PDB file of C-alpha atoms in Angstrom:
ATOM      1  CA  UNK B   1     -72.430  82.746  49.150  1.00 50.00           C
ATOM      2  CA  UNK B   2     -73.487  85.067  51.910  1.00 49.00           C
ATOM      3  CA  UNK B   3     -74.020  88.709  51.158  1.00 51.00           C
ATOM      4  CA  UNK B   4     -71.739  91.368  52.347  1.00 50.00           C
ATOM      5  CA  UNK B   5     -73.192  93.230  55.364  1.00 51.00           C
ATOM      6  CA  UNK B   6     -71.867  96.636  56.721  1.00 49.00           C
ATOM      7  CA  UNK B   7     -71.704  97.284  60.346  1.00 48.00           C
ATOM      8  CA  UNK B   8     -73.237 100.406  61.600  1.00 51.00           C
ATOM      9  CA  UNK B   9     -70.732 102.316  63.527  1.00 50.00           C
ATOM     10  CA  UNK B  10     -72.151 103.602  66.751  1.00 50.00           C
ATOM     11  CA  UNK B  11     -73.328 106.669  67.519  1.00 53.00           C
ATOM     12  CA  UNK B  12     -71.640 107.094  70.896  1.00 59.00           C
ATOM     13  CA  UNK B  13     -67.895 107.164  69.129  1.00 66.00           C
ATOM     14  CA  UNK B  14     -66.384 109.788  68.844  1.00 71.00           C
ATOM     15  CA  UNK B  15     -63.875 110.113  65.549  1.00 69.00           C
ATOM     16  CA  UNK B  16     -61.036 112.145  65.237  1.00 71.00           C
ATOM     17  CA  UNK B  17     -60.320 114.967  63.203  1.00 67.00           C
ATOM     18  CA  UNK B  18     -59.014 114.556  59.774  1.00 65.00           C
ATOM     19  CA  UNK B  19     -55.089 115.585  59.825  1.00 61.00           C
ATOM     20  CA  UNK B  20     -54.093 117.842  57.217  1.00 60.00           C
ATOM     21  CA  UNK B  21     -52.859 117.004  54.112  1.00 57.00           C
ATOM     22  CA  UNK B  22     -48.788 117.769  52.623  1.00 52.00           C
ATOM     23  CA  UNK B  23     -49.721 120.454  49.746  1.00 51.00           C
ATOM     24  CA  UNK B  24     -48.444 119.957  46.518  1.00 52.00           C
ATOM     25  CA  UNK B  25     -47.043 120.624  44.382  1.00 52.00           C
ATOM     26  CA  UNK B  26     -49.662 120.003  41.706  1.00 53.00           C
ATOM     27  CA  UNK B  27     -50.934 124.277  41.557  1.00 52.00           C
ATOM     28  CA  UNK B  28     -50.275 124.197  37.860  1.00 57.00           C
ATOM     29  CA  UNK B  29     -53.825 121.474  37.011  1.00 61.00           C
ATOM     30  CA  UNK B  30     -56.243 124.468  38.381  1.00 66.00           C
ATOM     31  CA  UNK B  31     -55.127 127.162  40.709  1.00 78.00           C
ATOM     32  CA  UNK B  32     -53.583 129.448  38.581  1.00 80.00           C
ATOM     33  CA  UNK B  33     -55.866 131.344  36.340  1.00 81.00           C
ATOM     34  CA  UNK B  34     -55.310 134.176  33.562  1.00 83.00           C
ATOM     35  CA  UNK B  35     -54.004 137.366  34.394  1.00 88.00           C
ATOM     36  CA  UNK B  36     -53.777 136.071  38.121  1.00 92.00           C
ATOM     37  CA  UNK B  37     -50.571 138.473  37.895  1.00 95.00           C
ATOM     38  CA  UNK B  38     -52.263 141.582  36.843  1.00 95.00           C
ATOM     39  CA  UNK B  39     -54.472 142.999  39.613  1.00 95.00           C
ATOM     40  CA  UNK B  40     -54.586 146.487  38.162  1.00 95.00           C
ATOM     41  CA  UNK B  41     -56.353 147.032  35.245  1.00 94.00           C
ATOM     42  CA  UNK B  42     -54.561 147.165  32.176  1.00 92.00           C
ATOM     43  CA  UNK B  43     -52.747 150.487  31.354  1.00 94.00           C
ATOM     44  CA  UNK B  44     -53.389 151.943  34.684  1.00 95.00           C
ATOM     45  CA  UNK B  45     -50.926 155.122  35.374  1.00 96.00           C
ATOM     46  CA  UNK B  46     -50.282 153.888  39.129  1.00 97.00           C
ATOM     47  CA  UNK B  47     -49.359 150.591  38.324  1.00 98.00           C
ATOM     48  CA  UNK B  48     -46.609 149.030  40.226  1.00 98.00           C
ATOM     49  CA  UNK B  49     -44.859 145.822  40.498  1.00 98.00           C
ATOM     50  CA  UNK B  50     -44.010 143.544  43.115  1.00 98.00           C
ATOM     51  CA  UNK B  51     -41.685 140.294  42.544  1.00 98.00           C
ATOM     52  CA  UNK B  52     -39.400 138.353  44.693  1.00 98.00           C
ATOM     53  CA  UNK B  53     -38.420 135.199  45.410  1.00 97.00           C
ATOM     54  CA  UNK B  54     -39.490 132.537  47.879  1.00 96.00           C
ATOM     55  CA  UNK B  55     -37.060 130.779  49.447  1.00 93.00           C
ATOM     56  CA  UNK B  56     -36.553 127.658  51.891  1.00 90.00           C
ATOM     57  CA  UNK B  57     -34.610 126.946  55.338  1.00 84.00           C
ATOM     58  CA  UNK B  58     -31.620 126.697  52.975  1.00 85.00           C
ATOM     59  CA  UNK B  59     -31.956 129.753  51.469  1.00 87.00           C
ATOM     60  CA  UNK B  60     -33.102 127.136  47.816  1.00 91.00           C
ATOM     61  CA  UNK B  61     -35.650 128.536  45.793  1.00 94.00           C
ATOM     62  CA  UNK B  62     -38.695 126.953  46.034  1.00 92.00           C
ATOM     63  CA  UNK B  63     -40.178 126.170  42.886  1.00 91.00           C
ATOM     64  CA  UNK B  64     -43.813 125.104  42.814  1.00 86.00           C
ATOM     65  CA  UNK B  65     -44.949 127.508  45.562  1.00 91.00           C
ATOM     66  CA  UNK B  66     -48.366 129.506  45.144  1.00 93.00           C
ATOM     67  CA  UNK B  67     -48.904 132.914  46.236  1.00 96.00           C
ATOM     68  CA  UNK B  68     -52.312 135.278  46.983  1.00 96.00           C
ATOM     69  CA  UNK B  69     -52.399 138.599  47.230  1.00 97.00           C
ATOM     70  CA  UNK B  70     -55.090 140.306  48.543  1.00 95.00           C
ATOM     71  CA  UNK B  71     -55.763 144.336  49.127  1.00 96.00           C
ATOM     72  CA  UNK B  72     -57.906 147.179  50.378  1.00 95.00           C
ATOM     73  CA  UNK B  73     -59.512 149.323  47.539  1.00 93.00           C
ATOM     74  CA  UNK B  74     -58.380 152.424  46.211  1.00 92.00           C
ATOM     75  CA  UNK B  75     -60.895 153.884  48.781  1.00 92.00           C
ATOM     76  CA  UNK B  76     -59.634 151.550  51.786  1.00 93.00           C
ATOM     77  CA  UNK B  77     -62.967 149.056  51.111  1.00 92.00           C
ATOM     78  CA  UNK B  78     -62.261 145.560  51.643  1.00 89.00           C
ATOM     79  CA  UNK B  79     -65.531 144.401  49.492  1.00 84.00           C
ATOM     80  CA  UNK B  80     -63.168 143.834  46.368  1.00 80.00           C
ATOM     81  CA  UNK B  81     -65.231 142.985  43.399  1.00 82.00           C
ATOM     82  CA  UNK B  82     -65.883 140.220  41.721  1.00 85.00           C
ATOM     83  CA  UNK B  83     -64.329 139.349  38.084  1.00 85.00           C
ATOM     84  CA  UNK B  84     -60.526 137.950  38.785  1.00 86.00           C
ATOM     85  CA  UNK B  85     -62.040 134.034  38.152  1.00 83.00           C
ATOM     86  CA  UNK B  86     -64.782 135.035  35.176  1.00 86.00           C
ATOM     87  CA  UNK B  87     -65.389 131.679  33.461  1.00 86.00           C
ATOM     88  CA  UNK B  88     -66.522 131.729  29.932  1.00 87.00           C
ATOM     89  CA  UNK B  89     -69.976 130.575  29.532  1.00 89.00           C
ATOM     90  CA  UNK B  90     -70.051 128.731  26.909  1.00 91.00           C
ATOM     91  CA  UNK B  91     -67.422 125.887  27.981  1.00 91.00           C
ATOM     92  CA  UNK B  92     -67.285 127.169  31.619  1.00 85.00           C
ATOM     93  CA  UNK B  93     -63.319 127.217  30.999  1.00 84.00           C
ATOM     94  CA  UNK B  94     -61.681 130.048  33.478  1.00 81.00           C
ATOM     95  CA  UNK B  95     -61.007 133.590  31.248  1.00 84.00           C
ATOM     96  CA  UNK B  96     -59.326 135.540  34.116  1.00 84.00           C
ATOM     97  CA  UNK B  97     -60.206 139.148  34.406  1.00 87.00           C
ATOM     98  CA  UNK B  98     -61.956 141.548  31.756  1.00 88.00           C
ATOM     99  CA  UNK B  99     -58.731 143.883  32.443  1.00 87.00           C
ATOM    100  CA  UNK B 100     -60.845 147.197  33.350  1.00 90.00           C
ATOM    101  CA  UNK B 101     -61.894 146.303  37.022  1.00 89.00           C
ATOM    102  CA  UNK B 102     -59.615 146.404  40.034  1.00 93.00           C
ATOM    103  CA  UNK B 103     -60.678 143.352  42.167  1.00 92.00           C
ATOM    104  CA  UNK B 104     -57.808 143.821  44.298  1.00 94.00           C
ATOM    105  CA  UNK B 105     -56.873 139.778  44.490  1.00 95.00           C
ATOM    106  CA  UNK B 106     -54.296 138.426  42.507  1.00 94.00           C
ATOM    107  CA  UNK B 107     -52.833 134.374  42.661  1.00 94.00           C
ATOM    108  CA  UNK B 108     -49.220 133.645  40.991  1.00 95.00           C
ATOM    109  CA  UNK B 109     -47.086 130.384  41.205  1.00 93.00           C
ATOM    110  CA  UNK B 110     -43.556 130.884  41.537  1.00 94.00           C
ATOM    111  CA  UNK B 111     -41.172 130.073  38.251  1.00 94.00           C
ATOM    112  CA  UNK B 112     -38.373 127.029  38.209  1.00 93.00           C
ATOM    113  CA  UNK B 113     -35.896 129.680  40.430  1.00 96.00           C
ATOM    114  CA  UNK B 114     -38.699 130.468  43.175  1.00 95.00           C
ATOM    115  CA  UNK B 115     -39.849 133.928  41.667  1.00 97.00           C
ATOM    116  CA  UNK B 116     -43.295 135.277  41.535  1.00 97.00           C
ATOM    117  CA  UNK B 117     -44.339 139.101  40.350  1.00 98.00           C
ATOM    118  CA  UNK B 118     -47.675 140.545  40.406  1.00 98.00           C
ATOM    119  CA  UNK B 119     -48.728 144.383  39.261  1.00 97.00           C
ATOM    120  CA  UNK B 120     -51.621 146.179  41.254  1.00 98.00           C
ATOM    121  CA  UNK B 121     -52.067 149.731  42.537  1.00 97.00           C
ATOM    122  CA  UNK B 122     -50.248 150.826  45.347  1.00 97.00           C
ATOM    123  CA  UNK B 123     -51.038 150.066  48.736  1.00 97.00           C
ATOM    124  CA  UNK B 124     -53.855 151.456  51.324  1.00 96.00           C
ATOM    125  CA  UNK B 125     -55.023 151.012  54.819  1.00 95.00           C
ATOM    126  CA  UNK B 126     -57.746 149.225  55.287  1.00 93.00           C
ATOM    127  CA  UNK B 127     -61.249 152.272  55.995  1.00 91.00           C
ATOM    128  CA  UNK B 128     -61.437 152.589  59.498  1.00 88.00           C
ATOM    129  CA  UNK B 129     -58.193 151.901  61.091  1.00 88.00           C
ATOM    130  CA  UNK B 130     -56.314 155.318  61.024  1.00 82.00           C
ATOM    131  CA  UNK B 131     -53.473 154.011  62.524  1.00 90.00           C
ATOM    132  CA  UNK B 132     -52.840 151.031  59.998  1.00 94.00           C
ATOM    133  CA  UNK B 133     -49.712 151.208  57.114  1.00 96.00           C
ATOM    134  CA  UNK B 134     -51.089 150.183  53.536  1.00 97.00           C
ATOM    135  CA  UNK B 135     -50.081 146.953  52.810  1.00 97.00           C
ATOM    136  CA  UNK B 136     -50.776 144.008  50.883  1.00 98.00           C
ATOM    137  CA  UNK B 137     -51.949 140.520  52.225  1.00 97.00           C
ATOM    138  CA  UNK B 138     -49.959 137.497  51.214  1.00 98.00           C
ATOM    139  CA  UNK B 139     -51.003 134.254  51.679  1.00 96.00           C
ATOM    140  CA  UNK B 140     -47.962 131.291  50.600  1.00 95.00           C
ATOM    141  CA  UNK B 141     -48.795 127.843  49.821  1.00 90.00           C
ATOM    142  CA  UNK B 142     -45.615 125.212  49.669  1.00 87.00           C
ATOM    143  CA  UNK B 143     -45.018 121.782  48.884  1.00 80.00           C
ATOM    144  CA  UNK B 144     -44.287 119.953  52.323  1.00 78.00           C
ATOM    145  CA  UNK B 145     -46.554 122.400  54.619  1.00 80.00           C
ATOM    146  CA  UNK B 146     -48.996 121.182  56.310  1.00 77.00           C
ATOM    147  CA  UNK B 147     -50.780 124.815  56.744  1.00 85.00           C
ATOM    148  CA  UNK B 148     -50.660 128.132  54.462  1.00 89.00           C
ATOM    149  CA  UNK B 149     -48.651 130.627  55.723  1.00 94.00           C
ATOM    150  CA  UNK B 150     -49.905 134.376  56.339  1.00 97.00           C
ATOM    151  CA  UNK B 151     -47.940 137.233  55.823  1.00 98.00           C
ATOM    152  CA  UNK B 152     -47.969 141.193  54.452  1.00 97.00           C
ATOM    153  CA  UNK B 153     -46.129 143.332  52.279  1.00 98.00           C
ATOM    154  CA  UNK B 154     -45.387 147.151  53.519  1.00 98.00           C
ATOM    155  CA  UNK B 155     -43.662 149.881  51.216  1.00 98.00           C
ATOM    156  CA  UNK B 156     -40.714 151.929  52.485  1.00 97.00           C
ATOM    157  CA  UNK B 157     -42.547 155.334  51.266  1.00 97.00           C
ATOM    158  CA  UNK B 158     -45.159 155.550  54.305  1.00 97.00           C
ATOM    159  CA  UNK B 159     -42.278 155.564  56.764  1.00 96.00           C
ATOM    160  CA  UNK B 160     -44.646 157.412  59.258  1.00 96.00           C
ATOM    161  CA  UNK B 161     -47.694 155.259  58.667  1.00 96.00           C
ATOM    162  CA  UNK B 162     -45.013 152.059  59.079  1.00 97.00           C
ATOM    163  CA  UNK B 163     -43.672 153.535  62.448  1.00 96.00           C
ATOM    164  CA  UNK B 164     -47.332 153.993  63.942  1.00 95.00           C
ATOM    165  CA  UNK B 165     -48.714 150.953  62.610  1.00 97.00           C
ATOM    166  CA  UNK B 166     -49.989 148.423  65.300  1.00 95.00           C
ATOM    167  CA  UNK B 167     -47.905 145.329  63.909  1.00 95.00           C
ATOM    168  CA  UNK B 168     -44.838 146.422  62.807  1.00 97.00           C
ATOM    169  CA  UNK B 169     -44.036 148.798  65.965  1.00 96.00           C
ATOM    170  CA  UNK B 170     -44.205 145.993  68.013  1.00 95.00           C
ATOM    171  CA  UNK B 171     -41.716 143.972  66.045  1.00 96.00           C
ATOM    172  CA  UNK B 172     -37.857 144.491  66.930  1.00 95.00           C
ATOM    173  CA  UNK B 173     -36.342 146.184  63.705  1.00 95.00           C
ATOM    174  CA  UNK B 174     -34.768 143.235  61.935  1.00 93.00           C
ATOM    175  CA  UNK B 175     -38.335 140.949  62.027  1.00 95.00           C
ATOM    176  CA  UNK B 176     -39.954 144.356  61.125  1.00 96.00           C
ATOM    177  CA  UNK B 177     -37.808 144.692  57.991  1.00 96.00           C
ATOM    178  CA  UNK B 178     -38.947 141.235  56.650  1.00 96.00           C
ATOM    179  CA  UNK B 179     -42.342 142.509  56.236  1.00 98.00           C
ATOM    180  CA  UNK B 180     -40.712 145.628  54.150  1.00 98.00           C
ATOM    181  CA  UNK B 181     -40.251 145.386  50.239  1.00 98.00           C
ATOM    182  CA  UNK B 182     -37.100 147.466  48.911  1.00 97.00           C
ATOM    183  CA  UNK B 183     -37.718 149.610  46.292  1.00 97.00           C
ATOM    184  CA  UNK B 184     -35.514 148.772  43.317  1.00 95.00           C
ATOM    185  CA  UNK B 185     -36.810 150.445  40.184  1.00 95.00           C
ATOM    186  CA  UNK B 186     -39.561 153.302  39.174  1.00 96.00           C
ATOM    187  CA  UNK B 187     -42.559 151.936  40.923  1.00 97.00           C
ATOM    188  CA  UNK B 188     -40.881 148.331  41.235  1.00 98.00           C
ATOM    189  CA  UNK B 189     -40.322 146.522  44.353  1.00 98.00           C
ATOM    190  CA  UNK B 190     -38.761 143.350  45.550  1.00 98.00           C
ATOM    191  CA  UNK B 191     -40.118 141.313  48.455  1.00 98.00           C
ATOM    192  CA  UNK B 192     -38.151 138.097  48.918  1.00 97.00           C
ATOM    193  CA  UNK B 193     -39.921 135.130  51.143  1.00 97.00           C
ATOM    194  CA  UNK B 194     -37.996 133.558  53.316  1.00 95.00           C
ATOM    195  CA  UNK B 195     -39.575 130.278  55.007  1.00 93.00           C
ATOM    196  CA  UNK B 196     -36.627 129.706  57.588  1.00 85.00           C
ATOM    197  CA  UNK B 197     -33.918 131.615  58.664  1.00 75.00           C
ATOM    198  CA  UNK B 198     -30.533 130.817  56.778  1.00 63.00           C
ATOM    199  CA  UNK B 199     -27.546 131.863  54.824  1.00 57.00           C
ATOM    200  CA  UNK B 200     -28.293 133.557  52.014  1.00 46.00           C
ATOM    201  CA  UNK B 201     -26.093 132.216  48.755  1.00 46.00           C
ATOM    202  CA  UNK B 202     -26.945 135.218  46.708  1.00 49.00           C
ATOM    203  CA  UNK B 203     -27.806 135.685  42.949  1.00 47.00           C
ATOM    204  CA  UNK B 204     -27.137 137.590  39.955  1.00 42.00           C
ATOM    205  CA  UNK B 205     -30.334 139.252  40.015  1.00 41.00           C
ATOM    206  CA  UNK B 206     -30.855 143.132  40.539  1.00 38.00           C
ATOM    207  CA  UNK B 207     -30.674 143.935  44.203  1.00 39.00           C
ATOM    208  CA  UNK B 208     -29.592 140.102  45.832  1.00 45.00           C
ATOM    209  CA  UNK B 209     -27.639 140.148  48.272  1.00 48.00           C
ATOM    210  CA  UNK B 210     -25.276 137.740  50.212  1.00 51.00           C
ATOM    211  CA  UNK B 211     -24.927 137.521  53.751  1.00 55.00           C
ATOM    212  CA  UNK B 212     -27.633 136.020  56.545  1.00 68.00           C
ATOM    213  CA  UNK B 213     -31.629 136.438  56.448  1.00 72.00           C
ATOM    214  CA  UNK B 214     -33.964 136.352  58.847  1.00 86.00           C
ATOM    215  CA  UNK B 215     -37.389 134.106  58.482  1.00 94.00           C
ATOM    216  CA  UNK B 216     -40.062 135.928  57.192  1.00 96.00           C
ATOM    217  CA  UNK B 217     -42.723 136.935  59.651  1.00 96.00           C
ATOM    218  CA  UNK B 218     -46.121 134.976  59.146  1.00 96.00           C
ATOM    219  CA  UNK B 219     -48.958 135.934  60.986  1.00 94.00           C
ATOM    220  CA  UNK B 220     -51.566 133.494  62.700  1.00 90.00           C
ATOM    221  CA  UNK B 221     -55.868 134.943  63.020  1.00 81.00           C
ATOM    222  CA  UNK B 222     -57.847 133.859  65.255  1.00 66.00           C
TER     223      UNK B 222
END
């Protein structure tokens, strides 16, 4: 029998790129780690939440999205520090964070009903730009997108900092507002997602409301 033989593809072709790939949902094998939730350390006075719920072009939850947060320091540094992903080292199985040092990234999956919450310090503009509003980076991941979606979280308490800030005064005030979390407890805030615009259904959960959304604004870098 003759042997197999490859043929050498030449050098003068030129291949396309690789498309990307549908993501998910399989985040639950090895993206989410321990503690991925609680960015501040534990027992911090300042701590305050953030939860929500992400939601598709029908206003469904969506329940196998994945969420990271990332924010300035305390200080307005955006060096973070390392220990959110410390592995063990004797099995090299993921431990999560030693629960004293503020790395200022978190990752959460959503829940069966779309929701996600993470606790971390408040909010600061990134050192240097005086004329930013603290705010937290998201970054979504979704079963059926092709690409990750960018977006930020601003608090209603820096209503000065929010006017002047380069993003959101260029926004007309309803797009603005989806980039605004609603305070609804002592230090707790909700920050729905919403992927499309739609009709919102409403819940029973503290502070849902019925009527019509508008689609989240997501932010492309260059």
């Amino acid at each position: 029998m003759p042997s197999a033989r490859s043929t050498p593809i030449a050098s003068s072709i030129s291949l396309p790129a690789t498309p990307s790939q549908t993501i998910g949902p399989f985040y639950g094998y090895a993206l989410p780690f321990p503690g991925g939730g609680q960015i501040a350390p534990i027992g911090h006075p300042d701590t305050i939440t953030v939860h929500g719920c992400v939601r598709d072009g029908a206003g469904a939850p969506v329940p196998d999205a994945l969420l990271e947060f990332w924010q300035a320091g305390p200080d307005g540094s955006l060096t973070g520090a390392p220990g959110s992903l410390r592995r063990d080292p004797a099995n090299g199985a993921v431990i999560g964070r030693n629960g004293v040092d503020f790395t200022g990234f978190g990752r959460v999956p959503t829940d069966a009903d779309g929701r996600y919450v993470v606790r971390t310090l408040p909010a600061t503009a990134p050192a240097g730009r005086a004329d930013a509003a603290p705010y937290l980076a998201v970054c979504l991941f979704a079963r059926g997108m092709l690409h990750h979606l960018f977006t930020r979280v601003c608090f209603p308490e820096n209503a000065a900092a929010n006017a002047a800030d380069p993003l959101l005064s260029r926004l007309p005030a309803p797009r603005a507002d989806t980039l605004l979390a609603r305070l609804d407890g002592p230090r707790r805030y909700r920050f729905d997602i919403h992927l499309q615009s739609a009709e919102s259904r409403g819940d029973e959960s503290p502070g849902a409301e019925g009527g019509t959304y508008e689609e989240t604004v997501f932010l492309a870098f260059c």
